[in-house]
PDB file of C-alpha atoms in Angstrom:
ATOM      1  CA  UNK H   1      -2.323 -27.108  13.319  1.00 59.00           C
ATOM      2  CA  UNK H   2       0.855 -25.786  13.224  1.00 70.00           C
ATOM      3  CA  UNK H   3       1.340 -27.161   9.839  1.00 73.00           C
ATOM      4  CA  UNK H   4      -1.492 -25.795   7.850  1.00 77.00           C
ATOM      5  CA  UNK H   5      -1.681 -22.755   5.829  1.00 84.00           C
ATOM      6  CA  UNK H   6      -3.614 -19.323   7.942  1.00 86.00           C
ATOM      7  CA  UNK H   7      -3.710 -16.043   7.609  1.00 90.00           C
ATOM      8  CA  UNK H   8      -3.210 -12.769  10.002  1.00 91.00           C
ATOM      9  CA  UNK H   9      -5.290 -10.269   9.172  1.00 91.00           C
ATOM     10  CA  UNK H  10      -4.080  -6.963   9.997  1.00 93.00           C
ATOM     11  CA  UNK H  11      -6.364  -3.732  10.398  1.00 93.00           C
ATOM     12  CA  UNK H  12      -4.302  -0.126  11.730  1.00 93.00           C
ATOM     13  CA  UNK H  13      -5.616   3.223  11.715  1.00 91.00           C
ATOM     14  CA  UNK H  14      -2.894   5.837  10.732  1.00 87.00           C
ATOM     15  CA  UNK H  15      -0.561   7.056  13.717  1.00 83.00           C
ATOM     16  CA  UNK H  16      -1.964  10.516  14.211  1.00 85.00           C
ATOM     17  CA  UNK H  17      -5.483   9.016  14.361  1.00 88.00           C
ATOM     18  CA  UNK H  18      -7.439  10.591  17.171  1.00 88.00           C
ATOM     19  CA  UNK H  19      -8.385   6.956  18.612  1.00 90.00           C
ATOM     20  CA  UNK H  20      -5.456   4.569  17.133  1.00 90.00           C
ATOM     21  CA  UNK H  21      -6.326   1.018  16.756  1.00 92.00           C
ATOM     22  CA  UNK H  22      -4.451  -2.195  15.308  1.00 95.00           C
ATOM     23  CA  UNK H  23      -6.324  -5.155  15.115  1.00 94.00           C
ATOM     24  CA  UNK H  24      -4.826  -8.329  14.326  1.00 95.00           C
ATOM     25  CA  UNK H  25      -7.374 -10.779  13.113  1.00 92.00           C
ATOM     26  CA  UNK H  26      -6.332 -14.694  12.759  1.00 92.00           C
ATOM     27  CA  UNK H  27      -8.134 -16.860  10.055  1.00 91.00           C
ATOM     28  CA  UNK H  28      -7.533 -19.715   8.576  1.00 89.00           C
ATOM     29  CA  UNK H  29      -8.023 -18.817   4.800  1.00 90.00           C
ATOM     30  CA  UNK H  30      -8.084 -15.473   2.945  1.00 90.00           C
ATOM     31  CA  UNK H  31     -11.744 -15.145   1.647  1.00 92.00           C
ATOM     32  CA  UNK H  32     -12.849 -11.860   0.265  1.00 91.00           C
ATOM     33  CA  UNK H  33     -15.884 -12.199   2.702  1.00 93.00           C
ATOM     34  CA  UNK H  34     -13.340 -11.736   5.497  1.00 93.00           C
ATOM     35  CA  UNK H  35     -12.388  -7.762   4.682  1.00 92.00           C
ATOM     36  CA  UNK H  36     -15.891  -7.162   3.835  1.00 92.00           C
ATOM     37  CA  UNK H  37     -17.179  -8.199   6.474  1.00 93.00           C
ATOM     38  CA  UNK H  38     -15.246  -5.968   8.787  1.00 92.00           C
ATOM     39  CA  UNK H  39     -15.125  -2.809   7.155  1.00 93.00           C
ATOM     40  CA  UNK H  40     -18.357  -3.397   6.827  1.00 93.00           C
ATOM     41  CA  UNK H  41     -20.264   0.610   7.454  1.00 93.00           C
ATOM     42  CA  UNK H  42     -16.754   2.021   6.691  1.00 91.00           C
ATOM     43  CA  UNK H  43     -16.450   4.777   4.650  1.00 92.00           C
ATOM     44  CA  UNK H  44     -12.792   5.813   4.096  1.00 91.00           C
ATOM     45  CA  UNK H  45      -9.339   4.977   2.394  1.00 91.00           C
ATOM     46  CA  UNK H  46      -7.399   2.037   3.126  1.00 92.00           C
ATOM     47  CA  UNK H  47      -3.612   0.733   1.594  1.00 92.00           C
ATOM     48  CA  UNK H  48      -3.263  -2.907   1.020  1.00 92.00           C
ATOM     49  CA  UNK H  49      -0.822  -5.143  -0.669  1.00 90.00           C
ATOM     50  CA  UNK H  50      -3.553  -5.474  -3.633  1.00 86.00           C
ATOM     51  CA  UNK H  51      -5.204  -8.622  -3.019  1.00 88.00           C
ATOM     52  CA  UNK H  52      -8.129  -8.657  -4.985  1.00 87.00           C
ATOM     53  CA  UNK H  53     -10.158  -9.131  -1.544  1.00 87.00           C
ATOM     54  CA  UNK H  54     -10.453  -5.557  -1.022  1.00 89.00           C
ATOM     55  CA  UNK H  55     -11.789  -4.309  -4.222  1.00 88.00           C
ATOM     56  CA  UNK H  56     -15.514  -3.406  -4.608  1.00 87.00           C
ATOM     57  CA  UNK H  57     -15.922  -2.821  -0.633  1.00 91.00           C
ATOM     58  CA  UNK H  58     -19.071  -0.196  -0.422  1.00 91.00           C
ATOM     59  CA  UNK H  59     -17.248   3.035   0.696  1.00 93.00           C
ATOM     60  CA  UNK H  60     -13.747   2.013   0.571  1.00 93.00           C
ATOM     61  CA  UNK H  61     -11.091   3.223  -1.788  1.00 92.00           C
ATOM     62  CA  UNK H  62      -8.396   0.980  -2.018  1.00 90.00           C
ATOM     63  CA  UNK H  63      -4.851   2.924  -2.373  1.00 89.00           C
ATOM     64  CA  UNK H  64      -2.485  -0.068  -2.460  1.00 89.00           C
ATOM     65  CA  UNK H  65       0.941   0.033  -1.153  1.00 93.00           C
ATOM     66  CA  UNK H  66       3.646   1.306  -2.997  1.00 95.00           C
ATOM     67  CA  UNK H  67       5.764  -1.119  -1.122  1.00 95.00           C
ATOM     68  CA  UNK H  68       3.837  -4.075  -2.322  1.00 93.00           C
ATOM     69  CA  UNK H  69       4.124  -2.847  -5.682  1.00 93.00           C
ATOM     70  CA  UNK H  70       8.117  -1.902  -5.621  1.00 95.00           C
ATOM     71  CA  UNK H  71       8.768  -5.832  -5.322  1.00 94.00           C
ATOM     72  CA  UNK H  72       6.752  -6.675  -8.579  1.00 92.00           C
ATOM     73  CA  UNK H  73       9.039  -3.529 -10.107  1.00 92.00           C
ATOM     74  CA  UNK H  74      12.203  -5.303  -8.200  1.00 92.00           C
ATOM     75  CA  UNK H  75      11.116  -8.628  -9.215  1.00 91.00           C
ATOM     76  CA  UNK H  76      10.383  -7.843 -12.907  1.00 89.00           C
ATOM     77  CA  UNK H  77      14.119  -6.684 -13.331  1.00 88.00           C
ATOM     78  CA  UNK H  78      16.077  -9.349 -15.130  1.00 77.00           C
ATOM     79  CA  UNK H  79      19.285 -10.562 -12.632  1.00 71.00           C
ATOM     80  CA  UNK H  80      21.480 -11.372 -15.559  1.00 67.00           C
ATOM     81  CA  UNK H  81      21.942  -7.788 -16.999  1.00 74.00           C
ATOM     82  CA  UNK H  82      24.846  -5.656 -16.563  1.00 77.00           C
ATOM     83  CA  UNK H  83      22.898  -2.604 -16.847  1.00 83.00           C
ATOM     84  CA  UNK H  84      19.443  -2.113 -15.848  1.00 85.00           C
ATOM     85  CA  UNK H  85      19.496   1.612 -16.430  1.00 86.00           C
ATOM     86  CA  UNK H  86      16.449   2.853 -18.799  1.00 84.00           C
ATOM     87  CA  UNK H  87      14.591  -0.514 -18.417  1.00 89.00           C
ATOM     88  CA  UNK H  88      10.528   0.155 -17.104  1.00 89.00           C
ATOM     89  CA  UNK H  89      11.258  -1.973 -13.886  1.00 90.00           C
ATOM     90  CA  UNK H  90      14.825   0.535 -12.771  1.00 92.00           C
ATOM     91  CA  UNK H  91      12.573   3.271 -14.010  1.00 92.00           C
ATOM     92  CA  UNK H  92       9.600   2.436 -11.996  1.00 93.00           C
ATOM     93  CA  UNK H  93      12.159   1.903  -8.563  1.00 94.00           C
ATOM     94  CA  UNK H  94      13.491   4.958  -9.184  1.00 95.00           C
ATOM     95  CA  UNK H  95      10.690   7.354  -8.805  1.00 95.00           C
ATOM     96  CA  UNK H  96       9.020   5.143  -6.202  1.00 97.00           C
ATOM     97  CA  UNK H  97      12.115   5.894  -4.001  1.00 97.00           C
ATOM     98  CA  UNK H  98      11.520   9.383  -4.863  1.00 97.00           C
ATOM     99  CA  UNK H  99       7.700   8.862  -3.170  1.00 97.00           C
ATOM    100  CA  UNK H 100       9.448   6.912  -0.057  1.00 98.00           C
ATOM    101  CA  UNK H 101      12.186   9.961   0.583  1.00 98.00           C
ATOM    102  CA  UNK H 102       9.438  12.653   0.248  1.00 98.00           C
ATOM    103  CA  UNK H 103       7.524  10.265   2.848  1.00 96.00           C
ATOM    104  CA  UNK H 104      10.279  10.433   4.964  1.00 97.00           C
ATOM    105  CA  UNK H 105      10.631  14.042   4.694  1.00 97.00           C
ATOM    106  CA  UNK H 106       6.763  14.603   5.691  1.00 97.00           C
ATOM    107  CA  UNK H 107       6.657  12.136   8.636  1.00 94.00           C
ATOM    108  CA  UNK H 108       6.396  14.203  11.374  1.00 94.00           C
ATOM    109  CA  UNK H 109       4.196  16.730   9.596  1.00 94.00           C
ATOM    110  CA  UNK H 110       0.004  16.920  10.663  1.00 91.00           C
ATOM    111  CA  UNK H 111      -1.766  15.133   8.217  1.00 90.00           C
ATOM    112  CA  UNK H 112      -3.639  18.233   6.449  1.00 92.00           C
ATOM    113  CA  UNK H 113       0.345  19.250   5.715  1.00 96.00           C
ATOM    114  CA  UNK H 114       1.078  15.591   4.414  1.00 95.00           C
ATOM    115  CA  UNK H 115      -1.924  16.210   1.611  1.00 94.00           C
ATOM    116  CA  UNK H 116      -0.368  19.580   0.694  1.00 97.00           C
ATOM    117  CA  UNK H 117       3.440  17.973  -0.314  1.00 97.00           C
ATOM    118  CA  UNK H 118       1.844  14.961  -1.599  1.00 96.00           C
ATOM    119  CA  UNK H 119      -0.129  16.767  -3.733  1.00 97.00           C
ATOM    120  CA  UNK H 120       2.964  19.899  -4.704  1.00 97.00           C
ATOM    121  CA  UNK H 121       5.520  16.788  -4.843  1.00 97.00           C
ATOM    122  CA  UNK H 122       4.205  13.469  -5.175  1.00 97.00           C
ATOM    123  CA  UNK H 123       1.701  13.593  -7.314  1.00 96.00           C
ATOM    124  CA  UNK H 124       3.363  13.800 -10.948  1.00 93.00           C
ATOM    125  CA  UNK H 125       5.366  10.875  -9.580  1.00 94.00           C
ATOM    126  CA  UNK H 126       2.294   8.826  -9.291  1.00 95.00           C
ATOM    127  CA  UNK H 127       1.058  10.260 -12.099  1.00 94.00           C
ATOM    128  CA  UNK H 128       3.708   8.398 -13.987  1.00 90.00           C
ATOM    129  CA  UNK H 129       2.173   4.817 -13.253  1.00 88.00           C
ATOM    130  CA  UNK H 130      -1.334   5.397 -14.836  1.00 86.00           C
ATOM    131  CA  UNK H 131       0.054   7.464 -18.145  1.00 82.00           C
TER     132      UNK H 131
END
C-alpha cells in the first residue's frame, strides 16, 4: 500500500568496477536477515549509512559513510550558538570536508592511485575519529 512503511535496498559496485552493477532491492521492512542474505559468499568491503544490519556479515568489512556520519556531526551542533568554532561537532565537519575535497581531488584517479592518497592524505584525518 502506498501508505505503509518499505524499504529500497540499494546494492552498487564502485564505478571503475570491471562488471558494474546496482541493484535496487524493494522490501517491506529492514531486517538484518535481508543484507545477509545477499552478500551472502561475499568477501569484500562495503560503505553503509551504519545500520546495525550490516555488522557481523562473514567476510564483509563494513566502512560506513562519512556522509551518514557528517549529519550526526551537523546535527549534534547546537543552533542557538553564535560561535560554534572549537566545539567537537564544527571540529569533526571540518576535517570530514577535508576527506570529501581530497575525494574530489582523486576522482578520476585508478583505484590502486586512490589507496596511495588516501593512505599519504587521508588517513591521519580518519585517524582523528578513533583517538
Amino acid at each position: 500500500k502506498a501508505t505503509s512503511k518499505s524499504y529500497m535496498w540499494v546494492y552498487s559496485s564502485i564505478k571503475e568496477s570491471k562488471k558494474p552493477i546496482k541493484i535496487f532491492e524493494y522490501r517491506p521492512d529492514r531486517k538484518a536477515t535481508i543484507p545477509q542474505q545477499f552478500l551472502n559468499g561475499v568477501d569484500g568491503t562495503i560503505i553503509t549509512d551504519g545500520y546495525y544490519g550490516y555488522n557481523h556479515i562473514e567476510g564483509i568489512t563494513n566502512a560506513y559513510c562519512w556522509a551518514h556520519a557528517r549529519r550526526k556531526f551537523y546535527d549534534a551542533l547546537l543552533v542557538d550558538m553564535k560561535n560554534v568554532s572549537g566545539t567537537l561537532a564544527n571540529t569533526a565537519l571540518e576535517k570530514i570536508a577535508k576527506l570529501f575535497a581530497i575525494e574530489k581531488e582523486i576522482e578520476t584517479l585508478l583505484p590502486d592511485k586512490k589507496v596511495k592518497v588516501r593512505q599519504e592524505r587521508s588517513k591521519l584525518l580518519v585517524d582523528y575519529f578513533f583517538l
